[in-house]
DNA sequence: TCAATCAGTATACTTTTGGTAACCTTGTGG
DNA sequence: CCACAAGGTTACCAAAAGTATACTGATTGA
């Protein structure tokens, strides 16, 4: 992450300590950057939530997405899945201690979005509608 | 972001204050979550960097990606582009004050990745290679 | 019997990304 | 004249990501 550009003996430029393929920022993004991933984790911050409740909370995401993201988060050890023996059967997802550590930064992101991006910041005012 | 599930008079569940389409976390991710986007901004944190130097620093990203991301960041006001009148001509990109505000959280992400994801955490140990 | 809940899968399809490689323009040096 | 650097753009393509809809199978309950 401390890449510099230097010149070799013949004046050609070379990168020193270039940020190779998966630097920390990229790796983190691959874990938490997928669509809905952060939101889902965020919704689990206070208490275990059941599958269908999650789909209701994250309006807009399909069940497929929810279950894909949940498995992804589980694989990374950020949440954990518990089968309940309730009457119509049930599954609750809850955040793990490791998952908790991500909340700090998700909260930073949330705060940043709210302060620096307005509420209306999909793609900022583009001219020329062609 | 404070979605809850409640039951109506007939026992059906409904989401209250569901996290609608683009909640803060999702919106932030759309701005900084693209591949290379965070890394590029990060590389500008200390000083202006020129286009080709950037492509050398972020080994693995093509010129197309770099220029696409740069324009994206510029559109969002996080960096700014200055043409220098040097001998073979040059362009320097530098972070804006608004861009600086994102560094706080990028740094959180970087730290989180380093601490919680190892260095070797592409996709955690999957079994069944088919 | 019909309907609904739970927790997903399966299938099909569209959209968005990301990546390659070639090309362009201006200017310099050999 | 040729090659090279700078700072890109363009065309094209493959793969990944996301959406929509339907369906399973067990159980409950009107």
GROMACS .gro file of C-alpha atoms (C1' of nucleotides) in nm:
model
  320
    1UNK     CA    1   0.000   0.000   0.000
    2UNK     CA    2   0.301   0.231   0.007
    3UNK     CA    3   0.369   0.219  -0.360
    4UNK     CA    4   0.612   0.468  -0.505
    5UNK     CA    5   0.736   0.531  -0.851
    6UNK     CA    6   1.112   0.534  -0.902
    7UNK     CA    7   1.334   0.550  -1.205
    8UNK     CA    8   1.586   0.288  -1.295
    9UNK     CA    9   1.936   0.350  -1.431
   10UNK     CA   10   1.805   0.421  -1.780
   11UNK     CA   11   1.535   0.660  -1.670
   12UNK     CA   12   1.251   0.418  -1.707
   13UNK     CA   13   0.988   0.431  -1.440
   14UNK     CA   14   0.906   0.134  -1.227
   15UNK     CA   15   0.661   0.083  -0.947
   16UNK     CA   16   0.810  -0.011  -0.615
   17UNK     CA   17   0.585  -0.201  -0.376
   18UNK     CA   18   0.294  -0.182  -0.610
   19UNK     CA   19  -0.039  -0.269  -0.468
   20UNK     CA   20  -0.057  -0.623  -0.597
   21UNK     CA   21  -0.372  -0.810  -0.681
   22UNK     CA   22  -0.563  -0.830  -0.359
   23UNK     CA   23  -0.451  -0.553  -0.129
   24UNK     CA   24  -0.628  -0.513   0.202
   25UNK     CA   25  -0.888  -0.271   0.077
   26UNK     CA   26  -0.979  -0.488  -0.219
   27UNK     CA   27  -0.995  -0.799  -0.007
   28UNK     CA   28  -1.224  -0.634   0.241
   29UNK     CA   29  -1.448  -0.510  -0.034
   30UNK     CA   30  -1.478  -0.857  -0.178
   31UNK     CA   31  -1.610  -0.975   0.156
   32UNK     CA   32  -1.844  -0.692   0.247
   33UNK     CA   33  -1.889  -0.509  -0.079
   34UNK     CA   34  -2.144  -0.727  -0.256
   35UNK     CA   35  -2.490  -0.590  -0.304
   36UNK     CA   36  -2.695  -0.626   0.017
   37UNK     CA   37  -2.410  -0.791   0.208
   38UNK     CA   38  -2.342  -0.499   0.434
   39UNK     CA   39  -2.709  -0.426   0.488
   40UNK     CA   40  -2.782  -0.781   0.586
   41UNK     CA   41  -2.503  -0.790   0.839
   42UNK     CA   42  -2.620  -0.457   0.971
   43UNK     CA   43  -2.970  -0.587   1.030
   44UNK     CA   44  -2.831  -0.861   1.249
   45UNK     CA   45  -2.639  -0.627   1.472
   46UNK     CA   46  -2.882  -0.633   1.764
   47UNK     CA   47  -3.049  -0.970   1.763
   48UNK     CA   48  -3.086  -1.292   1.569
   49UNK     CA   49  -3.322  -1.260   1.278
   50UNK     CA   50  -3.506  -1.528   1.089
   51UNK     CA   51  -3.477  -1.582   0.720
   52UNK     CA   52  -3.811  -1.457   0.604
   53UNK     CA   53  -3.800  -1.163   0.840
   54UNK     CA   54  -3.475  -1.065   0.678
   55UNK     CA   55  -3.629  -1.076   0.333
   56UNK     CA   56  -3.901  -0.850   0.462
   57UNK     CA   57  -3.655  -0.608   0.617
   58UNK     CA   58  -3.428  -0.579   0.319
   59UNK     CA   59  -3.703  -0.489   0.079
   60UNK     CA   60  -3.577  -0.518  -0.275
   61UNK     CA   61  -3.352  -0.815  -0.238
   62UNK     CA   62  -3.480  -1.146  -0.361
   63UNK     CA   63  -3.472  -1.459  -0.150
   64UNK     CA   64  -3.200  -1.592  -0.371
   65UNK     CA   65  -2.982  -1.293  -0.292
   66UNK     CA   66  -3.054  -1.311   0.077
   67UNK     CA   67  -2.967  -1.676   0.098
   68UNK     CA   68  -2.661  -1.635  -0.118
   69UNK     CA   69  -2.531  -1.349   0.095
   70UNK     CA   70  -2.611  -1.529   0.416
   71UNK     CA   71  -2.410  -1.827   0.306
   72UNK     CA   72  -2.129  -1.599   0.200
   73UNK     CA   73  -2.125  -1.427   0.538
   74UNK     CA   74  -2.142  -1.761   0.712
   75UNK     CA   75  -1.851  -1.896   0.511
   76UNK     CA   76  -1.647  -1.602   0.625
   77UNK     CA   77  -1.747  -1.663   0.984
   78UNK     CA   78  -1.929  -1.334   1.025
   79UNK     CA   79  -2.266  -1.479   1.105
   80UNK     CA   80  -2.392  -1.810   1.222
   81UNK     CA   81  -2.698  -2.014   1.141
   82UNK     CA   82  -2.911  -2.194   1.397
   83UNK     CA   83  -3.205  -2.418   1.329
   84UNK     CA   84  -3.483  -2.368   1.582
   85UNK     CA   85  -3.736  -2.634   1.656
   86UNK     CA   86  -4.039  -2.414   1.645
   87UNK     CA   87  -4.377  -2.524   1.514
   88UNK     CA   88  -4.341  -2.452   1.145
   89UNK     CA   89  -3.962  -2.486   1.181
   90UNK     CA   90  -3.731  -2.194   1.172
   91UNK     CA   91  -3.379  -2.072   1.118
   92UNK     CA   92  -3.219  -1.780   1.291
   93UNK     CA   93  -2.912  -1.599   1.177
   94UNK     CA   94  -2.698  -1.418   1.423
   95UNK     CA   95  -2.385  -1.216   1.410
   96UNK     CA   96  -2.065  -1.368   1.550
   97UNK     CA   97  -1.797  -1.185   1.744
   98UNK     CA   98  -1.595  -1.170   1.426
   99UNK     CA   99  -1.894  -1.023   1.251
  100UNK     CA  100  -1.925  -0.762   1.524
  101UNK     CA  101  -1.582  -0.632   1.437
  102UNK     CA  102  -1.711  -0.534   1.096
  103UNK     CA  103  -1.985  -0.319   1.241
  104UNK     CA  104  -1.737  -0.047   1.332
  105UNK     CA  105  -1.654   0.009   0.974
  106UNK     CA  106  -2.004  -0.040   0.841
  107UNK     CA  107  -2.108   0.231   1.078
  108UNK     CA  108  -1.834   0.458   0.948
  109UNK     CA  109  -1.955   0.391   0.598
  110UNK     CA  110  -2.312   0.463   0.692
  111UNK     CA  111  -2.214   0.787   0.859
  112UNK     CA  112  -1.998   0.887   0.567
  113UNK     CA  113  -2.277   0.823   0.318
  114UNK     CA  114  -2.521   1.024   0.517
  115UNK     CA  115  -2.289   1.317   0.565
  116UNK     CA  116  -2.103   1.333   0.237
  117UNK     CA  117  -2.343   1.183  -0.008
  118UNK     CA  118  -2.685   1.338   0.024
  119UNK     CA  119  -2.988   1.121   0.046
  120UNK     CA  120  -3.027   1.175  -0.323
  121UNK     CA  121  -2.696   1.064  -0.454
  122UNK     CA  122  -2.744   0.784  -0.697
  123UNK     CA  123  -2.538   0.932  -0.973
  124UNK     CA  124  -2.472   1.300  -0.936
  125UNK     CA  125  -2.621   1.534  -1.194
  126UNK     CA  126  -2.499   1.428  -1.533
  127UNK     CA  127  -2.546   1.668  -1.827
  128UNK     CA  128  -2.604   1.577  -2.188
  129UNK     CA  129  -2.889   1.328  -2.196
  130UNK     CA  130  -2.754   1.266  -2.552
  131UNK     CA  131  -3.211   0.104   0.913
  132UNK     CA  132  -3.414   0.026   1.222
  133UNK     CA  133  -3.641  -0.221   1.058
  134UNK     CA  134  -3.857  -0.434   1.282
  135UNK     CA  135  -4.106  -0.703   1.214
  136UNK     CA  136  -4.450  -0.662   1.365
  137UNK     CA  137  -4.775  -0.846   1.330
  138UNK     CA  138  -5.095  -0.691   1.213
  139UNK     CA  139  -5.440  -0.755   1.356
  140UNK     CA  140  -5.470  -1.086   1.175
  141UNK     CA  141  -5.132  -1.217   1.277
  142UNK     CA  142  -4.963  -1.151   0.948
  143UNK     CA  143  -4.612  -1.019   0.966
  144UNK     CA  144  -4.513  -0.692   0.814
  145UNK     CA  145  -4.187  -0.507   0.801
  146UNK     CA  146  -4.187  -0.168   0.963
  147UNK     CA  147  -3.932   0.080   0.840
  148UNK     CA  148  -3.780  -0.168   0.602
  149UNK     CA  149  -3.447  -0.080   0.458
  150UNK     CA  150  -3.567   0.048   0.124
  151UNK     CA  151  -3.376   0.032  -0.200
  152UNK     CA  152  -3.072   0.242  -0.143
  153UNK     CA  153  -3.005   0.266   0.227
  154UNK     CA  154  -2.693   0.447   0.341
  155UNK     CA  155  -2.470   0.144   0.342
  156UNK     CA  156  -2.573   0.041  -0.007
  157UNK     CA  157  -2.534   0.393  -0.140
  158UNK     CA  158  -2.187   0.422   0.003
  159UNK     CA  159  -2.089   0.089  -0.142
  160UNK     CA  160  -2.205   0.197  -0.485
  161UNK     CA  161  -1.964   0.488  -0.466
  162UNK     CA  162  -1.658   0.323  -0.318
  163UNK     CA  163  -1.726  -0.044  -0.363
  164UNK     CA  164  -1.631  -0.091  -0.726
  165UNK     CA  165  -1.322  -0.291  -0.804
  166UNK     CA  166  -1.010  -0.076  -0.761
  167UNK     CA  167  -1.207   0.231  -0.659
  168UNK     CA  168  -1.102   0.229  -0.298
  169UNK     CA  169  -0.744   0.140  -0.379
  170UNK     CA  170  -0.713   0.423  -0.625
  171UNK     CA  171  -0.844   0.678  -0.381
  172UNK     CA  172  -0.613   0.538  -0.119
  173UNK     CA  173  -0.310   0.584  -0.341
  174UNK     CA  174  -0.391   0.951  -0.373
  175UNK     CA  175  -0.405   1.010  -0.002
  176UNK     CA  176  -0.066   1.176   0.033
  177UNK     CA  177   0.005   1.351  -0.291
  178UNK     CA  178  -0.118   1.403  -0.643
  179UNK     CA  179  -0.036   1.114  -0.870
  180UNK     CA  180  -0.019   1.104  -1.246
  181UNK     CA  181  -0.220   0.874  -1.461
  182UNK     CA  182   0.042   0.634  -1.577
  183UNK     CA  183   0.203   0.623  -1.236
  184UNK     CA  184  -0.130   0.513  -1.099
  185UNK     CA  185  -0.155   0.234  -1.350
  186UNK     CA  186   0.187   0.122  -1.242
  187UNK     CA  187   0.097   0.139  -0.874
  188UNK     CA  188  -0.227  -0.049  -0.898
  189UNK     CA  189  -0.074  -0.346  -1.075
  190UNK     CA  190  -0.348  -0.555  -1.224
  191UNK     CA  191  -0.587  -0.284  -1.322
  192UNK     CA  192  -0.598  -0.188  -1.687
  193UNK     CA  193  -0.583   0.168  -1.812
  194UNK     CA  194  -0.947   0.142  -1.894
  195UNK     CA  195  -1.036   0.055  -1.537
  196UNK     CA  196  -0.816   0.326  -1.397
  197UNK     CA  197  -0.962   0.592  -1.616
  198UNK     CA  198  -1.314   0.473  -1.559
  199UNK     CA  199  -1.271   0.477  -1.182
  200UNK     CA  200  -1.097   0.811  -1.190
  201UNK     CA  201  -1.387   0.964  -1.374
  202UNK     CA  202  -1.628   0.803  -1.136
  203UNK     CA  203  -1.445   0.944  -0.837
  204UNK     CA  204  -1.424   1.282  -1.003
  205UNK     CA  205  -1.796   1.284  -1.076
  206UNK     CA  206  -1.859   1.225  -0.710
  207UNK     CA  207  -1.623   1.507  -0.619
  208UNK     CA  208  -1.378   1.289  -0.435
  209UNK     CA  209  -1.078   1.366  -0.652
  210UNK     CA  210  -0.987   1.633  -0.895
  211UNK     CA  211  -0.798   1.634  -1.222
  212UNK     CA  212  -0.534   1.889  -1.316
  213UNK     CA  213  -0.351   1.917  -1.643
  214UNK     CA  214   0.014   2.008  -1.595
  215UNK     CA  215   0.213   2.178  -1.862
  216UNK     CA  216   0.518   1.959  -1.839
  217UNK     CA  217   0.731   1.864  -2.140
  218UNK     CA  218   0.551   1.554  -2.259
  219UNK     CA  219   0.231   1.689  -2.098
  220UNK     CA  220   0.083   1.541  -1.787
  221UNK     CA  221  -0.222   1.502  -1.576
  222UNK     CA  222  -0.227   1.478  -1.201
  223UNK     CA  223  -0.509   1.349  -0.991
  224UNK     CA  224  -0.547   1.464  -0.638
  225UNK     CA  225  -0.784   1.397  -0.357
  226UNK     CA  226  -1.031   1.669  -0.259
  227UNK     CA  227  -1.139   1.756   0.096
  228UNK     CA  228  -1.452   1.556   0.037
  229UNK     CA  229  -1.237   1.267  -0.077
  230UNK     CA  230  -1.033   1.297   0.240
  231UNK     CA  231  -1.341   1.227   0.445
  232UNK     CA  232  -1.361   0.884   0.289
  233UNK     CA  233  -1.011   0.794   0.400
  234UNK     CA  234  -1.126   0.749   0.758
  235UNK     CA  235  -1.346   0.467   0.662
  236UNK     CA  236  -1.116   0.319   0.401
  237UNK     CA  237  -0.860   0.297   0.673
  238UNK     CA  238  -1.106   0.118   0.898
  239UNK     CA  239  -1.170  -0.125   0.619
  240UNK     CA  240  -0.801  -0.178   0.560
  241UNK     CA  241  -0.740  -0.238   0.928
  242UNK     CA  242  -1.035  -0.470   0.953
  243UNK     CA  243  -0.917  -0.676   0.656
  244UNK     CA  244  -0.573  -0.708   0.798
  245UNK     CA  245  -0.689  -0.806   1.142
  246UNK     CA  246  -0.991  -1.019   1.073
  247UNK     CA  247  -0.925  -1.159   0.731
  248UNK     CA  248  -0.579  -1.304   0.718
  249UNK     CA  249  -0.353  -1.221   0.431
  250UNK     CA  250  -0.473  -1.542   0.278
  251UNK     CA  251  -0.842  -1.491   0.276
  252UNK     CA  252  -0.961  -1.502  -0.079
  253UNK     CA  253  -1.232  -1.752  -0.021
  254UNK     CA  254  -1.196  -1.949   0.299
  255UNK     CA  255  -1.124  -2.319   0.270
  256UNK     CA  256  -1.395  -2.469   0.059
  257UNK     CA  257  -1.424  -2.847   0.045
  258UNK     CA  258  -1.547  -3.055  -0.246
  259UNK     CA  259  -1.341  -2.957  -0.546
  260UNK     CA  260  -1.627  -3.121  -0.742
  261DT     C1'  261  -5.977  -2.955   0.141
  262DC     C1'  262  -5.763  -2.531   0.066
  263DA     C1'  263  -5.447  -2.202   0.213
  264DA     C1'  264  -5.067  -2.034   0.439
  265DT     C1'  265  -4.612  -2.041   0.696
  266DC     C1'  266  -4.127  -2.160   0.706
  267DA     C1'  267  -3.672  -2.192   0.456
  268DG     C1'  268  -3.504  -2.221   0.097
  269DT     C1'  269  -3.397  -2.422  -0.453
  270DA     C1'  270  -3.433  -2.422  -0.945
  271DT     C1'  271  -3.461  -2.214  -1.363
  272DA     C1'  272  -3.431  -1.868  -1.682
  273DC     C1'  273  -3.316  -1.445  -1.811
  274DT     C1'  274  -3.110  -0.954  -1.822
  275DT     C1'  275  -2.779  -0.631  -1.671
  276DT     C1'  276  -2.359  -0.488  -1.512
  277DT     C1'  277  -1.868  -0.559  -1.463
  278DG     C1'  278  -1.438  -0.626  -1.580
  279DG     C1'  279  -1.079  -0.741  -1.901
  280DT     C1'  280  -0.803  -0.744  -2.373
  281DA     C1'  281  -0.618  -0.546  -2.718
  282DA     C1'  282  -0.574  -0.217  -3.049
  283DC     C1'  283  -0.573   0.248  -3.161
  284DC     C1'  284  -0.509   0.776  -3.130
  285DT     C1'  285  -0.269   1.236  -3.065
  286DT     C1'  286   0.100   1.525  -2.929
  287DG     C1'  287   0.563   1.573  -2.841
  288DT     C1'  288   1.064   1.420  -2.785
  289DG     C1'  289   1.500   1.191  -2.888
  290DG     C1'  290   1.801   0.924  -3.175
  291DC     C1'  291   1.193   0.831  -4.008
  292DC     C1'  292   1.103   0.538  -3.623
  293DA     C1'  293   1.020   0.442  -3.159
  294DC     C1'  294   0.874   0.575  -2.732
  295DA     C1'  295   0.628   0.818  -2.348
  296DA     C1'  296   0.211   1.043  -2.194
  297DG     C1'  297  -0.297   1.003  -2.132
  298DG     C1'  298  -0.626   0.829  -2.271
  299DT     C1'  299  -1.049   0.608  -2.602
  300DT     C1'  300  -1.278   0.245  -2.860
  301DA     C1'  301  -1.465  -0.196  -2.979
  302DC     C1'  302  -1.553  -0.619  -2.843
  303DC     C1'  303  -1.625  -1.011  -2.532
  304DA     C1'  304  -1.679  -1.325  -2.126
  305DA     C1'  305  -1.823  -1.385  -1.691
  306DA     C1'  306  -2.033  -1.244  -1.285
  307DA     C1'  307  -2.405  -1.043  -1.054
  308DG     C1'  308  -2.868  -0.964  -0.990
  309DT     C1'  309  -3.388  -1.024  -1.083
  310DA     C1'  310  -3.816  -1.267  -1.136
  311DT     C1'  311  -4.089  -1.637  -1.090
  312DA     C1'  312  -4.206  -2.076  -0.974
  313DC     C1'  313  -4.161  -2.466  -0.700
  314DT     C1'  314  -4.049  -2.806  -0.306
  315DG     C1'  315  -4.194  -3.041   0.137
  316DA     C1'  316  -4.325  -3.040   0.597
  317DT     C1'  317  -4.669  -2.868   0.913
  318DT     C1'  318  -5.046  -2.625   1.086
  319DG     C1'  319  -5.506  -2.456   1.101
  320DA     C1'  320  -5.960  -2.283   0.941
   0.00000   0.00000   0.00000
